[in-house]
Each structure stands twice: as structure tokens, then as C-alpha cells.
Tab-separated table of C-alpha atoms and ligand atoms in Angstrom:
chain	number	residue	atom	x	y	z
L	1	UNK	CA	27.629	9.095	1.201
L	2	UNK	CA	26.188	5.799	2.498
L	3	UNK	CA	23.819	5.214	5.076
L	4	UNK	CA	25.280	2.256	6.880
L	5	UNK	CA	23.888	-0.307	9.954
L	6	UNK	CA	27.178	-2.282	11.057
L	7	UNK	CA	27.808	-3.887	14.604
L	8	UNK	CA	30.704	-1.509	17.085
L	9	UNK	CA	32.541	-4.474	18.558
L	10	UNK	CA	31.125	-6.170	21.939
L	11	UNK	CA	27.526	-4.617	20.994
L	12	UNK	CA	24.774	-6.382	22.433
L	13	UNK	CA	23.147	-9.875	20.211
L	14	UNK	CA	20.536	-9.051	17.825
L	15	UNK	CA	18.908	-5.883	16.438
L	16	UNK	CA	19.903	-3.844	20.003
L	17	UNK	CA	23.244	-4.341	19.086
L	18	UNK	CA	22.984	-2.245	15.627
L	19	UNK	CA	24.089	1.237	15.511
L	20	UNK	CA	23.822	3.691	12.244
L	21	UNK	CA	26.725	5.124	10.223
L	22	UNK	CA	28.028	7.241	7.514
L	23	UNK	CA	30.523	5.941	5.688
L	24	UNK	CA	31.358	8.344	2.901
L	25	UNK	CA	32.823	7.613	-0.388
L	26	UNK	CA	36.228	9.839	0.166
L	27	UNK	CA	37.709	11.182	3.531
L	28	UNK	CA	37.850	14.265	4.429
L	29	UNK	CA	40.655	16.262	5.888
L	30	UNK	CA	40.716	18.382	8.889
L	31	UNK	CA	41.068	21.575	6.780
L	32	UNK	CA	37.652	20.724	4.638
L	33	UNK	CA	39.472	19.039	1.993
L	34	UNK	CA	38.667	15.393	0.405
L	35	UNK	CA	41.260	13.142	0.953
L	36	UNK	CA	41.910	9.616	0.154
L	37	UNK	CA	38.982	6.869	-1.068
L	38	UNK	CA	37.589	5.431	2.089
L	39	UNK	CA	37.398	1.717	1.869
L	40	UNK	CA	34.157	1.036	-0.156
L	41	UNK	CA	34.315	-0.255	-3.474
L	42	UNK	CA	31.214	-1.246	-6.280
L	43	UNK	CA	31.620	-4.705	-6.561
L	44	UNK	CA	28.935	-5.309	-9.010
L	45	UNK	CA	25.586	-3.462	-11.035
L	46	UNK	CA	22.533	-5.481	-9.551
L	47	UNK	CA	21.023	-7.070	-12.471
L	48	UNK	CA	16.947	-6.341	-11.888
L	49	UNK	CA	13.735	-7.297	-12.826
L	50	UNK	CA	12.500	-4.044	-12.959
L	51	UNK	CA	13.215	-0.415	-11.708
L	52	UNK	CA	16.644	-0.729	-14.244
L	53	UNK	CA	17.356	2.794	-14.494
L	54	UNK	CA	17.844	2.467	-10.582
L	55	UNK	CA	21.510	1.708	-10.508
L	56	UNK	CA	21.032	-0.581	-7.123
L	57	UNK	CA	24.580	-2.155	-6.307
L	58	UNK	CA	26.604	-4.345	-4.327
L	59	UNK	CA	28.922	-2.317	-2.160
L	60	UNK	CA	32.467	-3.810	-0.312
L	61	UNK	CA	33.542	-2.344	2.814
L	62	UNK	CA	37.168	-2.735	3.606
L	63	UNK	CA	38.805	-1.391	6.687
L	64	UNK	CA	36.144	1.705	5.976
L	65	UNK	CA	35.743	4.691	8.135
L	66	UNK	CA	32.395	4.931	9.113
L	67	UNK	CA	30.703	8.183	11.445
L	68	UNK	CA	28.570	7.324	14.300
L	69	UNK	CA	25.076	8.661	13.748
L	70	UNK	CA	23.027	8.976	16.736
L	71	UNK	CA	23.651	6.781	19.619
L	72	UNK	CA	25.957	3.986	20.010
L	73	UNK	CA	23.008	0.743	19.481
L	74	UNK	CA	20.342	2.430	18.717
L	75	UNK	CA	21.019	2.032	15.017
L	76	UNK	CA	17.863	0.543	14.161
L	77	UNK	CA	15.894	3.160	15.782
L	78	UNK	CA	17.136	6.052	13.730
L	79	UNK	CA	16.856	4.101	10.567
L	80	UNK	CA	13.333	3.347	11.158
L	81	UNK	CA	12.801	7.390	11.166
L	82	UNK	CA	13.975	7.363	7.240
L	83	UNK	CA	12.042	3.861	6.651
L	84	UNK	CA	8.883	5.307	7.980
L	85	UNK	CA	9.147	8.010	5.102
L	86	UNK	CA	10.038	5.061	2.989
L	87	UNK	CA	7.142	2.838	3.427
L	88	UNK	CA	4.847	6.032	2.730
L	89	UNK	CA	6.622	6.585	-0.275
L	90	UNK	CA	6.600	3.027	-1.634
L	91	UNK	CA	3.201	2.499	-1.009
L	92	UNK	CA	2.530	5.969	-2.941
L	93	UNK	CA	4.654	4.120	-5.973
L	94	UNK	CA	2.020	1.308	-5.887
L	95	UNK	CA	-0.665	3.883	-6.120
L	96	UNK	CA	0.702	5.887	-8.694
L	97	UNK	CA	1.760	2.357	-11.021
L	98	UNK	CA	-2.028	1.622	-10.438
L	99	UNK	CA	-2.948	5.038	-11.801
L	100	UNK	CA	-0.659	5.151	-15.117
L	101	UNK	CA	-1.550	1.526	-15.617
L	102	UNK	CA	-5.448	2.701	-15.226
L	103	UNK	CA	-5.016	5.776	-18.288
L	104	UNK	CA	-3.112	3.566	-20.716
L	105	UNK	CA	-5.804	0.989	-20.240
L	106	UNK	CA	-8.582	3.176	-20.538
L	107	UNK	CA	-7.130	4.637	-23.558
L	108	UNK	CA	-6.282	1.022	-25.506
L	109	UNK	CA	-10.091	-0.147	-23.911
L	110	UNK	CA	-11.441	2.620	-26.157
L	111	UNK	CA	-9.565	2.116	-29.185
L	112	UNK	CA	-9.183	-1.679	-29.347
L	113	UNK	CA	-12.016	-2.919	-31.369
L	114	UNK	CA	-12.510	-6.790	-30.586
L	115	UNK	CA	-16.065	-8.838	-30.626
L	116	UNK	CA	-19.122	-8.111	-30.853
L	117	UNK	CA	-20.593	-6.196	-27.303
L	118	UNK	CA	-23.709	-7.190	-25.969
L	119	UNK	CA	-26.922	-5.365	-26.552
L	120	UNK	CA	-27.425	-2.285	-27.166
L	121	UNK	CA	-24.484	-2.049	-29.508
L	122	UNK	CA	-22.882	1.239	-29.115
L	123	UNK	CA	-22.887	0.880	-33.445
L	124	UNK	CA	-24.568	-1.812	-35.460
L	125	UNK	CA	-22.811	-1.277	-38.893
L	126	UNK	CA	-19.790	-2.471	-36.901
L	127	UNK	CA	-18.471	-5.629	-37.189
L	128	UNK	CA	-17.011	-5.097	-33.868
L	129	UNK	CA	-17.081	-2.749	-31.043
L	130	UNK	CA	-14.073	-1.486	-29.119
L	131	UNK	CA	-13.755	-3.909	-25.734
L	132	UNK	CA	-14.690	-1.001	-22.824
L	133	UNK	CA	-18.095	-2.398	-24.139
L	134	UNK	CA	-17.456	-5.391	-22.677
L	135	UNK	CA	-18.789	-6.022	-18.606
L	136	UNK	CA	-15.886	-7.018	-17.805
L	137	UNK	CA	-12.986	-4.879	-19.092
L	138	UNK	CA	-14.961	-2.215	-17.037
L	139	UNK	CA	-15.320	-4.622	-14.292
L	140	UNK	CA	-11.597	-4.473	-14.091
L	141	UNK	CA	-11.138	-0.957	-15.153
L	142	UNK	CA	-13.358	0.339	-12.556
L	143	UNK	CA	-12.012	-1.881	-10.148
L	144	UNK	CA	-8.490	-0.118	-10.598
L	145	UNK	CA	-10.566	3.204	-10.500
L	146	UNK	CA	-12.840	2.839	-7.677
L	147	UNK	CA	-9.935	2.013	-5.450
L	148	UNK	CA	-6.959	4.160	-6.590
L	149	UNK	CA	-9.493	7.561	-6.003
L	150	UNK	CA	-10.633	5.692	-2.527
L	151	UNK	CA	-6.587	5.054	-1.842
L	152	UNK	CA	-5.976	8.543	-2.877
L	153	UNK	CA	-8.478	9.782	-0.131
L	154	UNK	CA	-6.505	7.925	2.568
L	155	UNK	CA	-3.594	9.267	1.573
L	156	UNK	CA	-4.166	12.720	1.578
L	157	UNK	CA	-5.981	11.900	4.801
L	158	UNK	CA	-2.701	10.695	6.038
L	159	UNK	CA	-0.887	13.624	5.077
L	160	UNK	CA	-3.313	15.721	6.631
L	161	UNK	CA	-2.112	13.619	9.783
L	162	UNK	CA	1.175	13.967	9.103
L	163	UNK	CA	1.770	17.428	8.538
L	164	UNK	CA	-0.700	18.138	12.393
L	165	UNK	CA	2.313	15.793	13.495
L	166	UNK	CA	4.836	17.828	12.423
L	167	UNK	CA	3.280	21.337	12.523
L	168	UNK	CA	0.566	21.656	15.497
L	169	UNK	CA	1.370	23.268	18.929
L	170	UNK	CA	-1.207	21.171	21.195
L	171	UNK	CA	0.771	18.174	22.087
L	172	UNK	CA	-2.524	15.756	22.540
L	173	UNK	CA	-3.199	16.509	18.779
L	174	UNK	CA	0.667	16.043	18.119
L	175	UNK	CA	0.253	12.679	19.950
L	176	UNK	CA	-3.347	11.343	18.245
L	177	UNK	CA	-1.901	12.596	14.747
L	178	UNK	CA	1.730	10.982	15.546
L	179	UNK	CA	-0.353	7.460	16.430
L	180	UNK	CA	-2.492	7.485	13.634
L	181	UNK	CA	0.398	7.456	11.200
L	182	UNK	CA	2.190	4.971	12.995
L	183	UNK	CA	-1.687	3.087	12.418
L	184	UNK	CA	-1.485	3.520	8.941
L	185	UNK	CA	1.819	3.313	7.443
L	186	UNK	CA	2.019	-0.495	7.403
L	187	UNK	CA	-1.403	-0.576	5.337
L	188	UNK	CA	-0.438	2.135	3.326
L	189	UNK	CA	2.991	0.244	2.219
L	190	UNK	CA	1.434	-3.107	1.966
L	191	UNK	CA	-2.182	-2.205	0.811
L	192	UNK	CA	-0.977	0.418	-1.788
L	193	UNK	CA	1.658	-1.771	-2.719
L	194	UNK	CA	-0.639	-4.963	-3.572
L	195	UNK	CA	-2.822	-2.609	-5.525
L	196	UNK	CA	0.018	-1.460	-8.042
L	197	UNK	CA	0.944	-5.180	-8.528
L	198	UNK	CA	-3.163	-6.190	-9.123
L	199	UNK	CA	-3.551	-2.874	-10.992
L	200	UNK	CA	-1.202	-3.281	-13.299
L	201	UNK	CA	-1.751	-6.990	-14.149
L	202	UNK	CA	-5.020	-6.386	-14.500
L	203	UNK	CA	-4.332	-3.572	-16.694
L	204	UNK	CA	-1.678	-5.894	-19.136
L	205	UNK	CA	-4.722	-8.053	-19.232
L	206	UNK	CA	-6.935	-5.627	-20.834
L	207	UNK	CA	-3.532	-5.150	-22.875
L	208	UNK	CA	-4.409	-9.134	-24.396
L	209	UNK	CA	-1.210	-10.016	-26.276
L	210	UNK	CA	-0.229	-6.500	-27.069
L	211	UNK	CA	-0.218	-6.121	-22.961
L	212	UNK	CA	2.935	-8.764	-23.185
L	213	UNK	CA	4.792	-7.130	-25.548
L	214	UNK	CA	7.365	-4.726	-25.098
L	215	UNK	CA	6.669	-1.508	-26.754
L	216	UNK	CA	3.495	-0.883	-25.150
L	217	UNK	CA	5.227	-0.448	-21.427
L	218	UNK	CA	2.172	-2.610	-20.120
L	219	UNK	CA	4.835	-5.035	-19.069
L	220	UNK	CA	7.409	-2.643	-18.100
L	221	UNK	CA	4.952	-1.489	-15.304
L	222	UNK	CA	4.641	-4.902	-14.152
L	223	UNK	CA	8.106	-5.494	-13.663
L	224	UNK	CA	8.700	-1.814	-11.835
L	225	UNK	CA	5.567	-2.117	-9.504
L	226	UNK	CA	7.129	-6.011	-8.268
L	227	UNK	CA	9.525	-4.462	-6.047
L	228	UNK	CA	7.121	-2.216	-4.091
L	229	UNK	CA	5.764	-5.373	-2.283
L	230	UNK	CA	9.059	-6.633	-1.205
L	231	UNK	CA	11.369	-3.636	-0.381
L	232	UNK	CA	10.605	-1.360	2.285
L	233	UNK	CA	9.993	-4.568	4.588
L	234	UNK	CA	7.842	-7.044	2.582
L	235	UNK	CA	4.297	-6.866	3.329
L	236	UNK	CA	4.479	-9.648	5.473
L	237	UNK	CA	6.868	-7.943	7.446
L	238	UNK	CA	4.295	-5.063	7.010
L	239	UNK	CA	1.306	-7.101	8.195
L	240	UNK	CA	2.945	-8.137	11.313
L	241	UNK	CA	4.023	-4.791	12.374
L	242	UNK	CA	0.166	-4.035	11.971
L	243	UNK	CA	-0.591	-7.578	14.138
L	244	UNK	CA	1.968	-7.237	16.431
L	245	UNK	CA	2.520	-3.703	17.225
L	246	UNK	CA	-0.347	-0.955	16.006
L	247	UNK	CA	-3.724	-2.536	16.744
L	248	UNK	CA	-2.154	-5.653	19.691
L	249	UNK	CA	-0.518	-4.763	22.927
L	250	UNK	CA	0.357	-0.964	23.838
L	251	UNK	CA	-1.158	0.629	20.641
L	252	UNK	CA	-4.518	-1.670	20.926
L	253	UNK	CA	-6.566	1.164	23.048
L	254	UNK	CA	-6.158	3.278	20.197
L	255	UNK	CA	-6.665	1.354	17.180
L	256	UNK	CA	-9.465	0.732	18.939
L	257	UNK	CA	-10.370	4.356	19.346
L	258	UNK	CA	-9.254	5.012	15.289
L	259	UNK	CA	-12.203	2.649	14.270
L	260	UNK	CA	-14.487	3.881	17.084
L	261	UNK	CA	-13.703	7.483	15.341
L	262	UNK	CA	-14.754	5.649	11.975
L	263	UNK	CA	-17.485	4.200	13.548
L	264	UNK	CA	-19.649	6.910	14.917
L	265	UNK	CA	-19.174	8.928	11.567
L	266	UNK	CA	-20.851	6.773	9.499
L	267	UNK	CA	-23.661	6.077	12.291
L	268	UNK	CA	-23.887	9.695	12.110
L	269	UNK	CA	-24.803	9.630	8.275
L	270	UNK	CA	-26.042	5.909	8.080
L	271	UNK	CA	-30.069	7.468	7.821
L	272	UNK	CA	-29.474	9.783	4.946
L	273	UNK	CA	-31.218	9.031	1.997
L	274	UNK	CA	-28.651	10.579	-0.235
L	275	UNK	CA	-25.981	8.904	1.271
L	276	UNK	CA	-27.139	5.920	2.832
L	277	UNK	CA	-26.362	3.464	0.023
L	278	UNK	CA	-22.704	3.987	0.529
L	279	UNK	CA	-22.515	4.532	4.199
L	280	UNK	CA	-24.584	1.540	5.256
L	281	UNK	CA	-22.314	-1.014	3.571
L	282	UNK	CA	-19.037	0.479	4.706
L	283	UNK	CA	-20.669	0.483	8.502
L	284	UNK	CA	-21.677	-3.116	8.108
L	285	UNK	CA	-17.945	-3.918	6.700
L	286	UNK	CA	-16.494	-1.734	9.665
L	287	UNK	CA	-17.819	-3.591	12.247
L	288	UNK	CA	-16.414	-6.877	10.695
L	289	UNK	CA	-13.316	-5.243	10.807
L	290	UNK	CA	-13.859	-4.360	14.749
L	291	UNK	CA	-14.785	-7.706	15.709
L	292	UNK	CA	-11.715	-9.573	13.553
L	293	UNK	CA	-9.438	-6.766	15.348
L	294	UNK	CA	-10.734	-7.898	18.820
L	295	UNK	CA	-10.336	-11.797	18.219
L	296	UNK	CA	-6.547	-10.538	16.533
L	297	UNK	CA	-6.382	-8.945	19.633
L	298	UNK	CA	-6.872	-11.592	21.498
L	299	UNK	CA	-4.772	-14.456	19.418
L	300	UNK	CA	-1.857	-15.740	20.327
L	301	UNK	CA	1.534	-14.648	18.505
L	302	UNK	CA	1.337	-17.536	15.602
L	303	UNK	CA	-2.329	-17.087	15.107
L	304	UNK	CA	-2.192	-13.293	14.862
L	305	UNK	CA	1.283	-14.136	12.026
L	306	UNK	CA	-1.144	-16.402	10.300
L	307	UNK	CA	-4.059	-13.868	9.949
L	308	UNK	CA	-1.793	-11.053	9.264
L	309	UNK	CA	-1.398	-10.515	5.799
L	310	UNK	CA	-5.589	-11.099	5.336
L	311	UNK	CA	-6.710	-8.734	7.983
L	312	UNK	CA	-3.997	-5.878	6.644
L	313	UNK	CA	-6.005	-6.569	3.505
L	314	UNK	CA	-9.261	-6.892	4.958
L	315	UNK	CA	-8.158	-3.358	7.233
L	316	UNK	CA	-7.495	-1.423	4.243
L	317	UNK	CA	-10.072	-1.915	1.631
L	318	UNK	CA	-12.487	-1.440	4.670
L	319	UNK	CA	-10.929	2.087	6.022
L	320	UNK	CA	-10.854	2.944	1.767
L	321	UNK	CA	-14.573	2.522	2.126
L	322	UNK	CA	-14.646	4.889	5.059
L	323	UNK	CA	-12.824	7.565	2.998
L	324	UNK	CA	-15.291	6.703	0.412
L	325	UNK	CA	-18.191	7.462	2.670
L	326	UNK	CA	-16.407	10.517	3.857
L	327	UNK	CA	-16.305	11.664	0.315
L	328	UNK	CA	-19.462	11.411	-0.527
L	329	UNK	CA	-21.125	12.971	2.773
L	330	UNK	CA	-19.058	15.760	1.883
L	331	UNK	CA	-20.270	16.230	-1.657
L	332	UNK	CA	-24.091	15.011	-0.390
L	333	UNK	CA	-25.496	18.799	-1.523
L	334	UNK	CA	-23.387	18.537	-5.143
L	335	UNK	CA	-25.236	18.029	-8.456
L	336	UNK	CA	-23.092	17.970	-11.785
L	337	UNK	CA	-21.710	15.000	-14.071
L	338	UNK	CA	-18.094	15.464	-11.945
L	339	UNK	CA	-19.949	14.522	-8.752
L	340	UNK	CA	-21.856	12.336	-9.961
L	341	UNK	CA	-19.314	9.857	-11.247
L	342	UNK	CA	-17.734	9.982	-7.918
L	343	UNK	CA	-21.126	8.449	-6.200
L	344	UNK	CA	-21.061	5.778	-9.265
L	345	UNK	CA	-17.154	4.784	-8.534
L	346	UNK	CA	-18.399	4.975	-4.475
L	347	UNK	CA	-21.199	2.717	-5.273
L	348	UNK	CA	-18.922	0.243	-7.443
L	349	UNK	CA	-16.583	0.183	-4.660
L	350	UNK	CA	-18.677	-0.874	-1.963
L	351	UNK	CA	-20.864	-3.630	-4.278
L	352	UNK	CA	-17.811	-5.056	-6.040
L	353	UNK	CA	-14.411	-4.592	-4.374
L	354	UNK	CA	-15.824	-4.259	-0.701
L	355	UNK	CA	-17.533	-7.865	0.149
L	356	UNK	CA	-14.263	-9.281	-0.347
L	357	UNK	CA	-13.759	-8.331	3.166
L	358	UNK	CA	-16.660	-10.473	4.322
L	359	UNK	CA	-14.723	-13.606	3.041
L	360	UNK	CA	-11.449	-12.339	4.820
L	361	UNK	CA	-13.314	-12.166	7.539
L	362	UNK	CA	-14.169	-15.465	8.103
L	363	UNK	CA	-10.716	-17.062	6.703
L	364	UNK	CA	-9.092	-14.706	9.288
L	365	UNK	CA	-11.444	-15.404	12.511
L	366	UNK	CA	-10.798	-19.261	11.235
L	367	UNK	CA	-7.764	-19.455	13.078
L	368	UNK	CA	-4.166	-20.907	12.123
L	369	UNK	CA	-4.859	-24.585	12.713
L	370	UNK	CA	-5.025	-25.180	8.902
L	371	UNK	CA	-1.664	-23.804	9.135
L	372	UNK	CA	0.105	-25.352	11.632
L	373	UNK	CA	-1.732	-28.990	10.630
L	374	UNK	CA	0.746	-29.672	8.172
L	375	UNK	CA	3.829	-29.628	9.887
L	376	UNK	CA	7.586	-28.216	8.380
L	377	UNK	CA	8.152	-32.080	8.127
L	378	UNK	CA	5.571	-33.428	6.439
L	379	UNK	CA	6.318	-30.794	3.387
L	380	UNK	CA	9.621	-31.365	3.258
L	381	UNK	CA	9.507	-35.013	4.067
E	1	FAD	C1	16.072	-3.432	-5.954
E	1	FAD	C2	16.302	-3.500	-4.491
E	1	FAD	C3	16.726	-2.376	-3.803
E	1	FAD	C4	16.944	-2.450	-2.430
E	1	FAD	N1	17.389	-1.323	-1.805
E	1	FAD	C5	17.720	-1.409	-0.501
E	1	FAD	C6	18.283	-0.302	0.191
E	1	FAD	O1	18.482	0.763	-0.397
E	1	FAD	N2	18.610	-0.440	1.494
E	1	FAD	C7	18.399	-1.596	2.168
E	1	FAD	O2	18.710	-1.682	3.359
E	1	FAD	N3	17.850	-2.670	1.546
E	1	FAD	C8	17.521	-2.598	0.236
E	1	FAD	N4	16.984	-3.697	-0.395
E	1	FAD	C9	16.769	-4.930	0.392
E	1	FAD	C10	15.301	-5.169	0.647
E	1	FAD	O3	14.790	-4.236	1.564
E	1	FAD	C11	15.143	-6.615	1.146
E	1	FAD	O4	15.390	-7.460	0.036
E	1	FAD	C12	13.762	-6.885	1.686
E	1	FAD	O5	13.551	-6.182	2.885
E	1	FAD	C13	13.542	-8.370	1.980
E	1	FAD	O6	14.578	-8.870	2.752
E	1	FAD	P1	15.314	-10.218	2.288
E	1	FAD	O7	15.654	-10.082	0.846
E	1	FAD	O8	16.373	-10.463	3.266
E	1	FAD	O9	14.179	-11.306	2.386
E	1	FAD	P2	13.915	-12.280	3.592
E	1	FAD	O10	13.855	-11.484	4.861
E	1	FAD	O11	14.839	-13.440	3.531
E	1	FAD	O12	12.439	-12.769	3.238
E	1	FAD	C14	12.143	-13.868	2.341
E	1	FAD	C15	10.637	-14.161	2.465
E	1	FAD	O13	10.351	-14.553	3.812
E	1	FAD	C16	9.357	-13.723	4.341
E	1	FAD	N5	9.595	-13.465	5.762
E	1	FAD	C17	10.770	-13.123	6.352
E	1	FAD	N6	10.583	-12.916	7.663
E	1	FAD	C18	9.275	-13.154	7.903
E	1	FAD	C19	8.447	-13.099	9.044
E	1	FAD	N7	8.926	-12.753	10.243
E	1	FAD	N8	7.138	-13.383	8.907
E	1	FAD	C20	6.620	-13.701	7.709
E	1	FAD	N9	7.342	-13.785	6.588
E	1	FAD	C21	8.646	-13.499	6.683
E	1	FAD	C22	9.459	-12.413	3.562
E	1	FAD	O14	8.267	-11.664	3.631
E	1	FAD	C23	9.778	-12.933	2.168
E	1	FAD	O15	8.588	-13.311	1.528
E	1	FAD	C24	16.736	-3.650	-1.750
E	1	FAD	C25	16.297	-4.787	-2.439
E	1	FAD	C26	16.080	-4.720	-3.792
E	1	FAD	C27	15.604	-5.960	-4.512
């Protein structure tokens, strides 16, 4: 059975003129029983660089009988019901690439022995150590780590959302819940997405050569985790929806309200010892992200499309560290080597991966002039 978006003759120009079918791969008589091949044919195996035990092909439709799903032009509507679940679920495949890629890593880290670490030498008698000694293959090991556990948290934080969408009887929470996904989903795709592509190169890396060659899947995860960015809607696409639609115009009142939310939690926990050296960071990195969401806000359309891949970026490391403050509030009374670790990744987070944000900050609030300087012409002249 194939899900199909085709034009009905006379429809409307553009994307209001798209209606939804199903176009199955045999006809079906009126008794129940298949009947002839509908016109669809295989025309050829896509030939990928990764995902290849996904047999993705190109399909023919000839004089095909298709079934109206839905209403006549309102095609794209119902398609963006199944995409929403889509974009989830791709940006969950980044996060879980980023994971696997994470283990193996950790795993060669501690059995590769390369050079000489520096002082104190887990063994002297050694003529070399094994390279998780080295600053900065746990630089980028615990840069994976720190912000797949943090990505985690705002998934399941999602899910919480999405399951009061689906499942609560008070309409106002239906409706909060319902706009809070629609928030999110473009950062999850596009945010989660990015990080199985960095995680995984980063992960090769630590890999060296043996990362490059075949038998160790490093570079097999590289090649899956590339389409995650692109299909789905690209990230651009992604970042724009976030621009455009879920923090500008109708939806702006509450995005505004979502980082309000975020805003008085951590003011609420900002002046507890414990927890303090987390939460004060991710406030200061918050209210960045208000003010660059107020001048997005108020951009025009090709300002906001020239900011909008950076602020996504800058959106979802900074609502990670929110979930990362969250996290540790909630474990503030917990003693123990398990909890522990957790306020060492939280801390790592937020004074190595977060102050990226600062410098998106001011790229973003920088405007599109750079941009637009250089005109189509002059690069193609
Ligand atoms: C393996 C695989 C499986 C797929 N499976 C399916 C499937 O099952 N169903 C399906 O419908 N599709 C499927 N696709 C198609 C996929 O969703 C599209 O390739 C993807 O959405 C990008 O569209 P495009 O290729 O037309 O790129 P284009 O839209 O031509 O984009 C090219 C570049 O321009 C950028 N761009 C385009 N518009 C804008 C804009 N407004 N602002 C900023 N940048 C922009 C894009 O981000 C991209 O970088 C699949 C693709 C692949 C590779």
C-alpha cells in the first residue's frame, strides 16, 4: 500500500491544491478479492549512502487507481499528522546513533593503548597508556555523553507531553500539551539529528584510522546517521518551521510562555547551594535565548531564514540545559557514585557544550546583512 500526495485535476496552485491517496499495489474486487496489479511499477533500487538494508525505491505510476484519503486538498494536512510522528522518530534515530557511537567509543578509548598520558600516569611500567587518558578523547567522549543523557531528558519530557495530548480529559491541558509538542518537534528533528551526525564523527575520530575502516562499523554509523538531517524535512526546513511558525506570529504568546515556564523554575532553584552551579548558568543562557527569540520575533521574514538554523541550535542545547537543571534539582537530596556522575556530566554540560550558545547568540542577533551583501550575482558571476 502506498501513501501517495498527487494533484485531482483543476485543484487549486501550490501546496492547497494537494490531496492524500492510497494507491495500493493490487485492486481489489467488490467481493474482497485481489484483482489485477494497479498501475505502479519499481522502476529502480535507490542506490544509498547509508541506511542500505532500507530498500528505498523509485516507484512509476501509470493510469493507477488511487483512494481519496481525507478531504479533497487538504492532502498536505493529513500527511503532516504521520510526518509529525516522523520528525520525532528521526530525531530519536540521531539520538540513539549518538548513543551506540558513544559505547563503542568508550569501549576502543579503554582498550586502545597509544602515547604516553600526562601526569599522573594511570601505570608507569607502561610504555603507553590507553587514550581515555588523554583530555581530549574525554573532552569528546563526554561531550557525546553530557548531551545524549540531557537529549534523553527532553525527550521523555516530550513524551510526557505527548501522551497528556493524547490521554488527558481537561481540554486546556490537552491544548498547552498539544502546543508544546508542536514547540518542540522541529528542535527535536533537527537538534537530535545534528547530534547523531557530530556524535558519531566524533566518535570515528576517537576510532583514528581503525574509525575509517570497515569492520569496525565506526563508519557504517556515519553513513546511516547522514540521512537523519535531510529526510523528514531538512533541518533547514526544520529551523524555519521553528522561525516562522512556533515561536513568530500566532504561536509567539506561547513560546513565550514555554520559556517563561523555564524561566521561573530555575529562579526558583537559582540560590541553592547544592544546585546552584548548574542552575545559574542555564538561567544566564535562558535569558539569551529569550532576548534572541524577541529580536527573531521581531525580524523580518529573510532575517528570521538567516538566523534560523543558529537559534534552533542555540534553542536546543539551551532547553537541554534546562532538563539538565531539572535533573539535578530533582536528585538535589541523592548521595551515591550513580548520582553523582550525573552532577559531573551536568556540570560538563553547562562549562563545555553550553557557552556555545553565547557565540550563537551574537552571530544570530547580528542580523542577515552579511548574507544578503553578497548578492546571487556576484557568486555566480
Ligand atoms: C533515503 C531516502 C528516503 C526517503 N524517503 C522518503 C519517503 O518515504 N517519503 C517521502 O515523501 N520522501 C522521502 N524522501 C525524500 C526526502 O524527504 C527529501 O529528499 C528531503 O525532504 C529533501 O527534499 P529534496 O531532496 O527535494 O531537497 P530540496 O528541497 O531540493 O533541498 C535542497 C537543499 O536546499 C535547502 N532548502 C530547500 N528549501 C529551503 C528553504 N525554504 N529554506 C532553506 N533551505 C532550503 C534544503 O534544506 C537542502 O539543503 C527520502 C529521501 C531519501 C534520501
Amino acid at each position: 500500500l502506498h501513501l501517495v500526495i498527487a494533484r485531482i485535476a483543476g485543484a487549486p496552485a501550490g501546496t492547497r491544491g494537494i490531496s492524500l491517496f492510497l494507491v495500493p499495489k493490487f485492486l481489489i474486487n467488490d467481493d474482497g478479492s485481489l484483482a489485477e496489479r494497479n498501475g505502479v511499477e519499481t522502476t529502480a533500487i535507490e542506490h544509498k549512502m547509508g541506511i542500505r538494508a532500507s530498500a528505498t525505491c523509485s516507484l512509476n505510476f501509470v493510469d493507477a487507481t488511487g483512494y481519496l484519503i481525507g478531504e479533497e486538498n487538504r492532502g498536505l494536512a493529513a500527511m503532516f499528522k504521520m510526518m509529525n510522528i516522523e520528525r520525532m522518530t528521526v530525531g530519536l534515530q540521531g539520538l540513539g546513533m549518538a548513543d551506540i557511537a558513544y559505547q563503542n567509543a568508550l569501549n576502543y578509548a579503554v582498550e586502545r593503548r597509544q602515547s604516553k598520558s600526562p601526569a599522573p600516569r594511570p601505570d608507569d611500567t607502561k610504555a603507553a597508556d590507553p587514550i581515555i587518558f588523554q583530555p581530549e578523547m574525554q573532552r569528546q567522549l563526554l561531550t557525546i555523553r553530557s548531551q545524549v543523557e540531557g537529549a534523553r531528558a527532553l525527550s521523555v519530557y516530550t513524551g510526557l507531553q505527548v501522551d497528556i495530548m493524547e490521554r488527558s480529559a481537561d481540554a486546556a491541558e490537552v491544548a498547552a500539551a498539544e502546543a508544546t509538542v508542536a514547540l518542540l518537534t522541529p528542535v527535536i528533528k533537527a537538534h537530535f539529528s545534528d547530534l547523531g551526525m557530530s556524535s558519531t564523527l566524533s566518535a570515528q575520530q576517537i576510532y583514528g584510522g581503525h574509525g575509517y575502516i570497515r569492520e569496525h562499523g565506526m563508519e557504517q554509523l556515519v553513513r546511516d546517521c547522514r540521512i537523519a538531517p535531510i529526510y523528514e524535512g531538512t533541518n533547514e526546513v526544520q529551523a524555519i518551521d521553528l522561525v516562522a511558525r512556533k515561536v513568530s506570529g500566532r504561536q509567539s504568546e506561547f513560546a513565550n510562555q514555554f520559556l517563561a515556564g523555564w524561566q521561573t523554575f530555575l529562579e526558583d532553584h537559582r540560590a541553592e547551594d547544592t544546585v546552584s552551579d548548574i542552575v545559574t548558568p542555564a538561567a544566564a543562557a535562558l535569558q539569551q535565548l529569550v532576548d534572541t527569540t524577541h529580536w527573531i520575533q521581531q525580524s523580518d521574514d529573510a532575517t528570521q531564514r538567516g538566523a534560523a538554523n543558529q537559534y534552533l541550535r542555540q534553542f536546543g542545547l539551551t532547553i537541554i540545559a534546562c532538563l539538565w537543571a531539572q535533573i539535578i534539582v530533582s536528585i538535589r537530596d541523592k548521595g551515591g557514585a550513580f548520582y553523582d556522575t550525573k552532577r559531573k556530566l551536568a556540570r560538563f554540560y553547562m562549562q563545555r557544550v553550553l557557552p556555545e550558545t553565547a557565540s550563537i547568540a551574537v552571530t544570530v542577533v547580528g542580523g542577515a546583512d552579511a548574507l544578503a551583501d553578497i548578492g546571487v550575482g556576484e557568486l555566480t558571476g
